[in-house]
Coordinates of C-alpha atoms in Angstrom, one line a residue:
Chain N
X275 CA -23.8 -6.4 -7.6
X276 CA -21.5 -8.3 -9.9
X277 CA -17.7 -8.3 -9.2
X278 CA -14.5 -10.0 -10.4
X279 CA -13.3 -12.1 -7.5
X280 CA -10.0 -13.9 -7.0
X281 CA -10.0 -17.5 -5.8
X282 CA -6.5 -18.6 -6.4
X283 CA -3.8 -18.8 -9.0
X284 CA -5.4 -18.6 -12.4
X285 CA -8.8 -18.6 -10.9
X286 CA -10.9 -15.4 -11.2
X287 CA -14.7 -15.5 -11.4
X288 CA -17.5 -13.0 -11.7
X289 CA -19.7 -13.4 -8.6
X290 CA -22.7 -11.7 -7.1
X291 CA -21.6 -10.0 -3.9
X292 CA -23.2 -7.5 -1.5
X293 CA -23.2 -3.9 -2.7
X294 CA -20.6 -1.7 -1.0
X295 CA -21.7 0.8 1.6
X296 CA -20.2 3.9 3.2
X297 CA -18.1 2.7 6.1
X298 CA -16.2 5.9 7.0
X299 CA -17.3 9.5 6.8
X300 CA -14.9 10.4 4.0
X301 CA -16.0 7.5 1.8
X302 CA -18.0 7.7 -1.4
X303 CA -19.6 5.0 -3.5
X304 CA -18.9 5.1 -7.2
X305 CA -20.9 3.3 -9.9
X306 CA -18.2 2.0 -12.2
X307 CA -18.7 2.8 -15.9
X308 CA -15.4 1.5 -17.2
X309 CA -12.6 -0.6 -15.7
X310 CA -9.4 -2.3 -16.9
X311 CA -7.1 -5.2 -16.2
X312 CA -3.6 -4.0 -15.3
X313 CA -0.4 -5.9 -16.0
X314 CA 0.1 -5.9 -12.3
X315 CA -3.2 -7.7 -11.9
X316 CA -1.5 -10.5 -13.7
X317 CA 1.0 -10.7 -10.9
X318 CA -2.0 -11.5 -8.6
X319 CA -3.5 -13.8 -11.3
X320 CA -0.2 -15.8 -11.4
X321 CA 0.0 -16.1 -7.7
X322 CA 3.0 -13.8 -7.1
X323 CA 1.3 -11.3 -4.8
X324 CA 1.2 -12.4 -1.1
X325 CA -1.6 -11.5 1.2
X326 CA -4.6 -12.3 -1.1
X327 CA -7.7 -14.0 0.4
X328 CA -10.1 -16.1 -1.7
X329 CA -13.0 -13.9 -2.7
X330 CA -11.1 -10.6 -2.8
X331 CA -12.5 -8.2 -5.4
X332 CA -9.9 -7.2 -8.0
X333 CA -9.2 -4.1 -9.9
X334 CA -7.4 -0.8 -9.4
X335 CA -8.1 0.9 -12.7
X336 CA -11.6 2.3 -12.8
X337 CA -13.8 5.3 -13.2
X338 CA -17.5 6.1 -12.8
X339 CA -20.2 8.2 -11.3
X340 CA -20.4 9.2 -7.7
X341 CA -23.7 7.8 -6.3
X342 CA -23.3 8.4 -2.6
X343 CA -21.0 10.5 -0.4
X344 CA -20.1 10.2 3.3
X345 CA -20.8 13.1 5.7
X346 CA -17.3 14.4 5.6
X347 CA -16.7 14.4 1.8
X348 CA -16.3 18.1 0.9
X349 CA -15.5 18.4 -2.7
X350 CA -17.4 15.6 -4.5
X351 CA -21.1 15.3 -5.0
X352 CA -23.6 12.8 -6.4
X353 CA -23.5 12.7 -10.1
X354 CA -19.8 13.7 -10.4
X355 CA -17.9 11.8 -13.0
X356 CA -14.6 10.7 -11.5
X357 CA -11.4 8.8 -12.3
X358 CA -10.2 7.1 -9.2
X359 CA -6.4 6.8 -8.7
X360 CA -5.3 3.3 -7.6
X361 CA -3.5 4.8 -4.5
X362 CA -5.8 5.8 -1.6
X363 CA -4.5 9.1 -0.2
X364 CA -5.5 10.9 3.0
X365 CA -4.3 14.3 2.0
X366 CA -3.3 15.2 5.5
X367 CA -0.1 13.3 6.3
X368 CA 3.4 14.6 5.6
X369 CA 3.7 12.5 2.4
X370 CA 0.4 13.6 0.8
X371 CA 1.3 17.2 1.7
X372 CA 4.7 16.9 0.0
X373 CA 3.2 15.3 -3.2
X374 CA 4.5 11.9 -2.4
X375 CA 1.0 10.5 -2.5
X376 CA 1.7 6.8 -2.9
X377 CA 3.6 6.9 0.4
X378 CA 0.5 8.1 2.3
X379 CA 0.9 7.2 6.0
X380 CA -2.8 6.8 6.9
X381 CA -4.7 4.7 4.3
X382 CA -3.5 1.2 4.9
X383 CA -5.4 -0.4 7.8
X384 CA -2.9 -3.3 7.7
X385 CA 0.2 -1.0 7.8
X386 CA 1.8 -2.9 10.7
X387 CA 2.0 -6.0 8.5
X388 CA 3.6 -4.2 5.6
X389 CA 5.8 -2.4 8.1
X390 CA 7.1 -5.8 9.2
X391 CA 7.7 -6.9 5.7
X392 CA 9.3 -3.7 4.3
X393 CA 10.1 -1.5 7.2
X394 CA 7.3 0.9 6.3
X395 CA 3.9 1.0 4.7
X396 CA 2.8 3.3 1.8
X397 CA -0.8 4.0 0.7
X398 CA -3.6 1.5 0.7
X399 CA -4.3 0.3 -2.8
X400 CA -7.6 -0.9 -4.4
X401 CA -7.8 -4.6 -5.1
X402 CA -4.2 -5.4 -4.4
X403 CA -3.9 -7.8 -1.4
X404 CA -4.5 -7.4 2.3
X405 CA -0.9 -6.2 2.8
X406 CA -2.0 -3.1 1.0
X407 CA -5.2 -2.8 3.1
X408 CA -7.5 -5.4 1.5
X409 CA -9.6 -2.7 -0.2
X410 CA -12.2 -4.2 -2.5
X411 CA -11.3 -3.3 -6.1
X412 CA -13.1 -1.6 -9.0
X413 CA -13.7 -4.5 -11.4
X414 CA -17.2 -4.4 -10.1
X415 CA -20.5 -2.6 -10.7
X416 CA -20.0 -0.4 -7.6
X417 CA -17.0 0.4 -5.4
X418 CA -16.4 2.0 -2.1
X419 CA -13.8 4.8 -2.4
X420 CA -12.2 5.9 0.9
X421 CA -11.0 9.5 1.2
X422 CA -13.0 10.2 -1.9
X423 CA -12.4 13.9 -1.8
X424 CA -8.6 13.7 -2.0
X425 CA -7.2 11.7 -4.9
X426 CA -10.2 11.2 -7.4
X427 CA -10.4 13.7 -10.1
X428 CA -13.6 15.0 -11.7
X429 CA -13.7 14.8 -15.5
X430 CA -15.6 16.9 -17.9
X431 CA -18.2 15.3 -20.2
X432 CA -16.4 16.2 -23.4
X433 CA -13.8 13.5 -22.7
X434 CA -14.8 9.9 -23.2
X435 CA -14.3 7.2 -20.5
X436 CA -11.7 5.5 -22.7
X437 CA -9.7 8.7 -23.0
X438 CA -9.4 9.3 -19.2
X439 CA -9.6 5.8 -17.7
X440 CA -5.9 5.3 -17.7
X441 CA -5.4 8.4 -15.5
X442 CA -6.2 5.9 -12.7
X443 CA -2.8 4.2 -13.0
X444 CA -0.8 3.3 -16.1
X445 CA -0.7 6.7 -17.8
X446 CA 0.7 8.6 -14.8
X447 CA 2.8 5.5 -14.1
X448 CA 4.4 5.7 -17.5
X449 CA 4.7 9.5 -17.2
X450 CA 6.3 9.4 -13.8
X451 CA 8.8 6.8 -15.1
X452 CA 9.9 9.3 -17.7
X453 CA 9.7 12.3 -15.2
X454 CA 12.0 10.4 -12.9
X455 CA 14.6 10.2 -15.7
X456 CA 15.2 14.0 -15.4
X457 CA 15.4 14.2 -19.2
X458 CA 17.6 16.8 -20.8
X459 CA 17.8 17.8 -24.5
X460 CA 19.7 15.2 -26.5
X461 CA 19.0 12.4 -24.0
X462 CA 18.6 8.8 -25.2
X463 CA 16.1 6.9 -23.0
X464 CA 15.9 3.1 -23.2
X465 CA 12.6 1.4 -22.1
X466 CA 12.5 -2.3 -21.2
X467 CA 9.0 -3.6 -21.5
X468 CA 6.4 -2.4 -24.1
X469 CA 3.3 -3.2 -22.2
X470 CA 0.9 -0.3 -21.5
X471 CA 3.2 1.4 -18.9
X472 CA 6.2 1.0 -21.3
X473 CA 4.2 2.5 -24.2
X474 CA 3.2 5.5 -22.0
X475 CA 6.7 5.9 -20.7
X476 CA 8.0 6.1 -24.3
X477 CA 5.4 8.7 -25.3
X478 CA 6.1 10.6 -22.1
X479 CA 9.9 10.6 -22.6
X480 CA 9.4 12.2 -26.0
X481 CA 7.0 14.7 -24.5
X482 CA 9.6 15.6 -21.8
X483 CA 12.2 16.2 -24.4
X484 CA 14.1 13.0 -25.1
X485 CA 16.0 12.9 -28.4
X486 CA 15.6 9.2 -28.9
X487 CA 13.7 6.5 -27.2
X488 CA 14.7 2.9 -27.5
X489 CA 12.1 0.2 -26.8
X490 CA 13.1 -3.3 -25.8
X491 CA 10.7 -6.3 -25.7
X492 CA 10.3 -9.8 -27.1
X493 CA 6.7 -9.4 -28.4
X494 CA 6.8 -8.2 -32.1
X495 CA 3.3 -6.7 -31.9
X496 CA 4.2 -4.6 -28.9
X497 CA 7.4 -3.4 -30.5
X498 CA 5.4 -2.4 -33.6
X499 CA 3.0 -0.4 -31.4
X500 CA 6.0 1.4 -29.9
X501 CA 7.4 2.2 -33.3
X502 CA 4.2 3.2 -35.0
X503 CA 2.4 5.0 -32.2
X504 CA 5.2 6.5 -30.3
X505 CA 8.2 6.7 -32.6
X506 CA 10.5 4.5 -30.7
X507 CA 13.5 2.7 -32.1
X508 CA 12.9 -0.9 -31.2
X509 CA 15.1 -3.9 -30.2
X510 CA 13.7 -7.4 -30.1
X511 CA 15.5 -9.0 -27.2
X512 CA 14.6 -12.5 -28.3
X513 CA 16.6 -12.2 -31.5
X514 CA 19.1 -9.3 -30.8
X515 CA 22.0 -8.8 -28.5
X516 CA 20.5 -5.9 -26.5
X517 CA 23.8 -4.7 -25.0
X518 CA 25.6 -4.6 -28.3
X519 CA 22.6 -2.8 -30.0
X520 CA 22.4 -0.2 -27.2
X521 CA 26.1 0.4 -27.4
X522 CA 25.8 0.9 -31.1
X523 CA 22.7 3.2 -31.0
X524 CA 24.4 5.4 -28.4
X525 CA 27.9 5.2 -29.9
X526 CA 29.4 3.7 -26.8
X527 CA 27.9 6.1 -24.3
X528 CA 24.9 4.0 -23.1
X529 CA 21.4 5.4 -22.7
X530 CA 21.2 8.4 -20.5
X531 CA 18.3 6.9 -18.7
X532 CA 16.9 3.3 -18.5
X533 CA 13.4 2.5 -17.6
X534 CA 12.5 -1.0 -16.2
X535 CA 8.8 -1.2 -17.1
X536 CA 8.8 -5.0 -16.6
X537 CA 9.4 -5.7 -12.9
X538 CA 9.4 -8.9 -11.0
X539 CA 8.1 -11.3 -13.6
X540 CA 10.8 -10.5 -16.2
X541 CA 11.2 -13.1 -18.9
X542 CA 14.7 -13.7 -20.1
X543 CA 17.1 -15.9 -21.9
X544 CA 20.1 -18.0 -21.0
X545 CA 21.7 -19.1 -17.8
X546 CA 20.9 -16.2 -15.6
X547 CA 17.2 -16.6 -16.4
X548 CA 17.3 -20.3 -15.6
X549 CA 18.9 -19.4 -12.3
X550 CA 16.2 -16.9 -11.4
X551 CA 13.4 -19.1 -12.5
X552 CA 14.7 -22.0 -10.4
X553 CA 15.3 -19.8 -7.4
X554 CA 11.9 -18.2 -7.7
X555 CA 10.2 -21.6 -8.0
X556 CA 12.1 -22.7 -4.8
X557 CA 11.0 -19.5 -3.1
X558 CA 14.6 -18.6 -2.6
X559 CA 14.2 -15.5 -4.7
X560 CA 10.8 -13.9 -5.1
X561 CA 11.4 -11.6 -8.1
X562 CA 13.2 -12.2 -11.4
X563 CA 15.5 -9.3 -12.0
X564 CA 16.8 -10.0 -15.5
X565 CA 15.8 -6.6 -16.8
X566 CA 17.1 -4.7 -13.8
X567 CA 20.6 -6.3 -14.2
X568 CA 20.7 -5.4 -17.9
X569 CA 19.5 -1.9 -17.4
X570 CA 22.2 -1.2 -14.8
X571 CA 24.8 -2.7 -17.0
X572 CA 23.6 -0.6 -20.0
X573 CA 23.1 2.8 -18.4
X574 CA 25.6 5.5 -19.1
X575 CA 27.9 6.9 -16.3
X576 CA 25.9 9.3 -14.2
X577 CA 22.7 8.1 -15.7
X578 CA 19.3 7.4 -14.1
X579 CA 17.6 4.0 -13.7
X580 CA 13.8 4.5 -13.3
X581 CA 11.8 1.6 -12.1
X582 CA 8.0 1.7 -12.6
X583 CA 7.8 -2.1 -12.9
X584 CA 6.6 -3.7 -9.6
X585 CA 9.0 -5.6 -7.4
X586 CA 7.8 -7.3 -4.2
X587 CA 10.6 -9.1 -2.5
X588 CA 14.2 -10.2 -3.0
X589 CA 16.6 -10.4 -5.9
X590 CA 20.0 -11.9 -6.4
X591 CA 23.1 -10.9 -8.3
X592 CA 22.2 -7.3 -8.9
X593 CA 25.4 -5.6 -10.1
X594 CA 25.4 -2.9 -7.5
X595 CA 29.1 -2.5 -8.0
X596 CA 28.4 -1.4 -11.6
X597 CA 25.7 1.0 -10.4
X598 CA 28.2 2.5 -7.9
X599 CA 31.1 2.7 -10.3
X600 CA 29.0 4.5 -12.8
X601 CA 27.4 6.8 -10.2
X602 CA 23.8 5.9 -11.2
X603 CA 20.7 7.3 -9.7
X604 CA 18.0 4.8 -9.0
X605 CA 14.4 6.0 -8.7
X606 CA 11.4 3.8 -8.1
X607 CA 8.1 3.3 -6.3
X608 CA 4.4 3.3 -6.7
X609 CA 3.1 6.3 -8.7
X610 CA 2.2 9.6 -7.0
X611 CA -0.9 9.7 -9.2
X612 CA -2.5 13.0 -8.1
X613 CA 0.7 14.8 -8.7
X614 CA 0.4 14.2 -12.5
X615 CA -3.4 14.4 -13.0
X616 CA -3.7 18.1 -14.0
X617 CA -0.9 18.0 -16.5
X618 CA -2.0 14.7 -18.0
X619 CA -5.6 15.8 -18.2
X620 CA -4.5 18.9 -20.1
X621 CA -2.3 16.8 -22.5
X622 CA -5.2 14.5 -23.2
X623 CA -7.5 17.4 -23.9
X624 CA -4.9 19.0 -26.2
X625 CA -4.3 15.7 -28.0
X626 CA -0.7 15.5 -27.0
X627 CA -1.5 12.0 -25.7
X628 CA -4.3 9.7 -26.8
X629 CA -4.2 6.9 -24.3
X630 CA -6.8 4.8 -26.2
X631 CA -4.2 3.5 -28.6
X632 CA -3.2 0.7 -26.2
X633 CA -6.7 -0.8 -26.0
X634 CA -6.8 -4.1 -27.8
X635 CA -9.9 -5.7 -26.2
X636 CA -13.2 -4.2 -25.2
X637 CA -15.4 -6.5 -23.3
X638 CA -18.1 -6.9 -20.6
X639 CA -17.3 -7.4 -17.0
X640 CA -19.0 -10.7 -17.2
X641 CA -16.3 -11.9 -19.5
X642 CA -13.4 -11.1 -17.1
X643 CA -12.2 -14.7 -16.6
X644 CA -11.7 -15.1 -20.3
X645 CA -10.1 -11.6 -20.5
X646 CA -7.6 -12.4 -17.8
X647 CA -6.7 -15.7 -19.5
X648 CA -6.2 -14.0 -22.9
X649 CA -4.2 -11.0 -21.4
X650 CA -2.0 -13.5 -19.5
X651 CA -1.4 -15.8 -22.5
X652 CA -1.3 -13.7 -25.6
X653 CA 0.9 -10.7 -25.1
X654 CA 1.0 -10.2 -28.8
X655 CA -2.7 -9.8 -29.5
X656 CA -3.6 -8.4 -26.1
X657 CA -2.1 -5.1 -24.9
X658 CA -5.0 -3.8 -22.8
X659 CA -8.5 -5.0 -21.8
X660 CA -11.2 -2.6 -20.8
X661 CA -14.4 -3.9 -19.3
X662 CA -17.8 -2.4 -19.0
X663 CA -20.0 -3.4 -16.1
X664 CA -23.6 -3.5 -17.4
Chain K
X135 CA -1.3 4.0 25.6
X136 CA -1.5 0.5 24.1
X137 CA -1.8 -1.0 27.5
X138 CA -5.2 -2.6 26.8
X139 CA -3.9 -4.4 23.7
X140 CA -1.0 -5.7 25.7
X141 CA -3.0 -6.8 28.5
X142 CA -5.7 -8.4 26.5
X143 CA -3.2 -10.3 24.5
X144 CA -1.5 -11.3 27.6
X145 CA -4.7 -12.6 29.0
X146 CA -5.8 -14.5 26.0
X147 CA -2.3 -15.7 25.2
X148 CA -3.4 -14.9 21.6
X149 CA -1.7 -12.4 19.4
X150 CA -4.2 -10.8 17.0
X151 CA -1.7 -10.0 14.2
X152 CA 1.7 -10.2 15.7
X153 CA 3.1 -13.6 15.9
X154 CA 6.4 -12.7 14.5
X155 CA 8.1 -12.6 17.8
X156 CA 10.2 -14.7 20.0
X157 CA 12.7 -12.0 21.0
X158 CA 12.5 -12.9 24.7
X159 CA 13.9 -16.1 25.9
X160 CA 11.6 -16.8 28.9
X161 CA 9.8 -20.1 28.4
X162 CA 6.1 -19.6 27.6
X163 CA 3.5 -20.4 30.3
X164 CA 5.9 -19.6 33.1
X165 CA 5.3 -16.6 35.3
X166 CA 8.0 -14.0 35.0
X167 CA 9.9 -13.0 38.2
X168 CA 8.4 -9.8 39.4
X169 CA 11.6 -7.7 39.1
X170 CA 12.1 -8.6 35.5
X171 CA 8.8 -7.7 34.0
X172 CA 8.8 -6.5 30.5
X173 CA 9.7 -3.1 29.0
X174 CA 8.5 -1.8 25.7
X175 CA 9.0 1.4 23.9
X176 CA 7.7 2.8 20.6
X177 CA 7.5 6.2 18.9
X178 CA 5.4 7.9 16.3
X179 CA 5.3 11.2 14.5
X180 CA 1.9 12.8 14.1
X181 CA 1.4 15.7 11.7
X182 CA -0.5 17.8 14.2
X183 CA 0.4 20.5 16.8
X184 CA 1.7 19.2 20.1
X185 CA -1.1 20.8 22.1
X186 CA -3.7 18.9 20.1
X187 CA -1.9 15.5 20.4
X188 CA -1.4 16.0 24.1
X189 CA -4.9 17.1 24.7
X190 CA -6.3 14.1 22.9
X191 CA -4.2 11.6 24.8
X192 CA -4.6 13.2 28.1
X193 CA -8.3 12.8 27.8
X194 CA -8.2 9.1 28.6
X195 CA -11.9 8.7 27.7
X196 CA -10.7 9.2 24.1
X197 CA -8.4 6.2 24.1
X198 CA -10.9 3.4 23.3
X199 CA -11.4 5.1 19.9
X200 CA -7.8 4.3 18.9
X201 CA -6.8 1.4 21.1
X202 CA -8.2 -1.8 19.7
X203 CA -9.0 -3.8 22.8
X204 CA -9.8 -1.1 25.3
X205 CA -13.5 -1.0 26.1
X206 CA -13.7 2.1 28.3
X207 CA -11.7 4.5 30.5
X208 CA -13.3 6.5 33.3
X209 CA -11.6 9.4 35.0
X210 CA -12.4 9.6 38.7
X211 CA -10.6 12.9 39.5
X212 CA -7.3 13.5 41.3
X213 CA -5.5 11.9 38.4
X214 CA -7.1 8.5 39.0
X215 CA -8.8 6.5 36.3
X216 CA -10.6 3.1 35.8
X217 CA -9.7 1.1 32.7
X218 CA -11.7 -1.8 31.2
X219 CA -10.3 -4.0 28.4
X220 CA -11.4 -7.1 26.6
X221 CA -10.2 -10.1 28.5
X222 CA -10.1 -13.8 27.8
X223 CA -13.2 -15.8 26.8
X224 CA -15.3 -12.7 26.3
X225 CA -14.7 -11.5 29.8
X226 CA -13.4 -8.0 30.8
X227 CA -10.3 -7.2 32.7
X228 CA -10.1 -3.9 34.6
X229 CA -7.6 -2.0 36.6
X230 CA -7.1 1.4 38.2
X231 CA -4.3 3.8 37.5
X232 CA -3.1 7.1 38.8
X233 CA -1.1 9.8 37.1
X234 CA 2.3 10.1 38.8
X235 CA 3.6 13.0 36.8
X236 CA 2.1 15.4 34.3
X237 CA 3.6 18.3 32.4
X238 CA 1.2 20.0 30.0
X239 CA 2.1 19.3 26.4
X240 CA 5.3 17.4 27.5
X241 CA 4.7 14.4 29.6
X242 CA 2.2 12.0 31.2
X243 CA 3.5 9.2 33.5
X244 CA 1.2 6.8 35.3
X245 CA 1.2 3.7 37.4
X246 CA -1.5 1.1 38.2
X247 CA -2.8 1.1 41.7
X248 CA -2.1 -1.7 44.1
X249 CA -4.6 -4.5 43.8
X250 CA -4.9 -4.2 40.0
X251 CA -5.1 -7.4 38.0
X252 CA -2.1 -6.2 36.0
X253 CA 0.7 -4.2 37.5
X254 CA 2.0 -1.7 35.0
X255 CA 3.6 1.7 34.7
X256 CA 4.2 3.9 31.7
X257 CA 5.0 7.3 30.3
X258 CA 4.2 9.3 27.2
X259 CA 6.6 12.1 26.1
X260 CA 5.8 14.8 23.6
X261 CA 8.2 16.9 21.5
X262 CA 7.9 19.1 18.4
X263 CA 9.1 17.2 15.4
X264 CA 11.8 19.1 13.5
X265 CA 10.9 21.2 10.4
X266 CA 7.3 21.7 11.4
X267 CA 6.5 18.1 10.9
X268 CA 4.2 17.8 13.8
X269 CA 4.7 16.0 17.1
X270 CA 6.9 13.2 18.2
X271 CA 5.3 10.9 20.8
X272 CA 7.4 8.4 22.6
X273 CA 5.8 5.7 24.8
X274 CA 7.5 3.6 27.4
X275 CA 5.7 0.8 29.3
X276 CA 6.6 -1.6 31.9
X277 CA 4.5 -4.6 33.0
X278 CA 4.8 -7.0 35.9
X279 CA 2.5 -9.9 35.6
X280 CA 0.7 -10.9 38.8
X281 CA 0.3 -14.4 40.2
X282 CA -2.7 -16.6 39.8
X283 CA -4.8 -17.5 36.8
X284 CA -4.7 -14.0 35.2
X285 CA -1.0 -14.0 35.8
X286 CA -0.6 -17.2 33.9
X287 CA -2.4 -15.7 30.9
X288 CA -0.3 -12.5 31.2
X289 CA 2.9 -14.5 31.4
X290 CA 2.3 -16.2 28.1
X291 CA 2.5 -12.8 26.6
X292 CA 6.1 -12.2 27.6
X293 CA 7.8 -14.3 25.0
X294 CA 6.1 -12.1 22.4
X295 CA 6.9 -8.7 21.2
X296 CA 4.9 -6.0 23.0
X297 CA 6.3 -3.1 21.0
X298 CA 4.4 -4.3 17.9
X299 CA 1.2 -3.9 19.8
X300 CA 2.0 -0.3 20.7
X301 CA 3.1 0.4 17.1
X302 CA -0.3 -0.8 15.8
X303 CA -2.3 1.4 18.3
X304 CA 0.0 4.4 17.5
X305 CA -0.8 3.9 13.8
X306 CA -4.5 4.2 14.5
X307 CA -3.9 7.2 16.8
X308 CA -2.0 8.9 14.0
X309 CA -4.7 8.1 11.4
X310 CA -7.4 9.4 13.7
X311 CA -5.6 12.6 14.6
X312 CA -4.4 13.4 11.1
X313 CA -7.5 12.4 9.1
X314 CA -10.4 12.3 11.5
X315 CA -11.0 8.6 10.8
X316 CA -9.4 5.2 11.1
X317 CA -8.8 3.4 7.8
X318 CA -10.7 0.2 7.7
X319 CA -11.9 -2.5 5.3
X320 CA -14.0 -4.3 7.8
X321 CA -17.5 -5.2 6.5
X322 CA -16.8 -4.3 2.9
X323 CA -17.9 -6.4 -0.1
X324 CA -16.2 -9.6 -1.0
X325 CA -17.0 -12.9 -2.7
X326 CA -16.6 -15.2 0.2
X327 CA -19.6 -17.4 1.1
X328 CA -18.0 -18.7 4.3
X329 CA -15.6 -17.0 6.7
X330 CA -12.1 -17.3 5.3
X331 CA -9.0 -17.7 7.5
X332 CA -7.4 -14.3 7.6
X333 CA -4.3 -14.4 5.5
X334 CA -2.1 -11.9 7.3
X335 CA -1.7 -13.7 10.6
X336 CA -0.9 -16.9 8.8
X337 CA 1.7 -15.0 6.7
X338 CA 3.3 -13.5 9.7
X339 CA 3.4 -16.9 11.4
X340 CA 5.3 -18.2 8.4
X341 CA 7.7 -15.3 8.6
X342 CA 8.5 -16.0 12.2

């Protein structure tokens, strides 16, 4: 089969590789009909994710048709059309059984390594380094899906691939970011980052009852999308004093909730940004926390900071004193995808959310190297790439 | 539990994944005085009833399913058993053990028999986890390396961290008992034309 493989920083290629096969009794093989490049794939592309090996197959946003099931797969059958969540979940551990799916105890074969790094391991992830299990990803014609009867959701034929594909990651990720804000009537929510997750977080915050959502980014096209498609008030952080603007928009209160939908590769301005870039380049700081600092500083007393953006390591100069003084709640982590699938499926069907609006590029899997390049370089023109394996 | 991994690693002097160690100050390559030995302990919570967890572990023949370097265990009656693990240079290492103490669903304690290549003793204790969260299993092991060639291999193990070895086998035990299978990405598709150096051991080396 053909698959998108990673060979190093900035080096992805489409290669012919062996077809996947059933390795464990609860596996299934899925023929991929549509897949996407995630913003977090760019963290890999740019060499920020440790634990990658040359030749690893990328991709954790994909869907397709079940073509083979293992002996112990109970609730999926050949021919089922499924969206596959990026977190692999066993369904049997304490965490799966308490709806904290991304913290699954049992799906990361390399859990001891991650345990050493973080003190614990969560779920194995598709196409996201050997620290998360080294599972082959779904930017390929076929993919092995472990524990296939647990997290994947069967979709009806009246919904198109493009409508449901983003249930695999970014739609529930944006939704959980808003859900974590515990939104009440009258709340103002500020969202840093207007990539796909930010866009869905804005939409979700309104759906969950926010009065006003403020979107912050430095890419005019993405801000326009947030304004036009989701009704956000926008702040261009390249040209505007964000703190002053937030202060004004909330009449001194600060946003009730702040969402950091940027994560560890935050771009920024000024001295603090130069400091973070230098330290990151010297490997003294792995993540650049510019957005996190600003969100903590901006958030109102007693407010919530929700972090869907990915962090992988260490950060400096985070104003924890401010967070403490204001009694903030911090919520973060990988998305508990299956928790949100039924409600999001319903909202898609009832046209409360049309996730297709973020798609800017439709291409063939064969064109993945170019698509990665464009997505990485042109944040204005490129919000989301979906790819069809032929 | 986990003894085979410890012993194999001791014999080969090679740590499969865990090189992030150096907690013990004994110089490597030097036999450890008998009375010092090494002690290791680890614990895991398994989301299954205590009877089930105990029954699986008490059936020693089951252990090669979850212990990475154990080849086979044979029970010979009267609490005695014969263990075979992967040894250095493709060879096997074996030993005999006897159960010293057993309380159903609560405790198993054992010791290797005189004349074994590796002198070891250990116990597994079982408790109900609070809040209906399954079973807590606690392992304690003690090893005394023997003299001779095997002993030299084993001794090289002692400046490493044996608990990590138990933790890894416990993780597999938990996966097997909770889900019925052990998560794996061995033999799956990739775009490597020649064998690549595994990235995780190198990373952990760097972290050490």
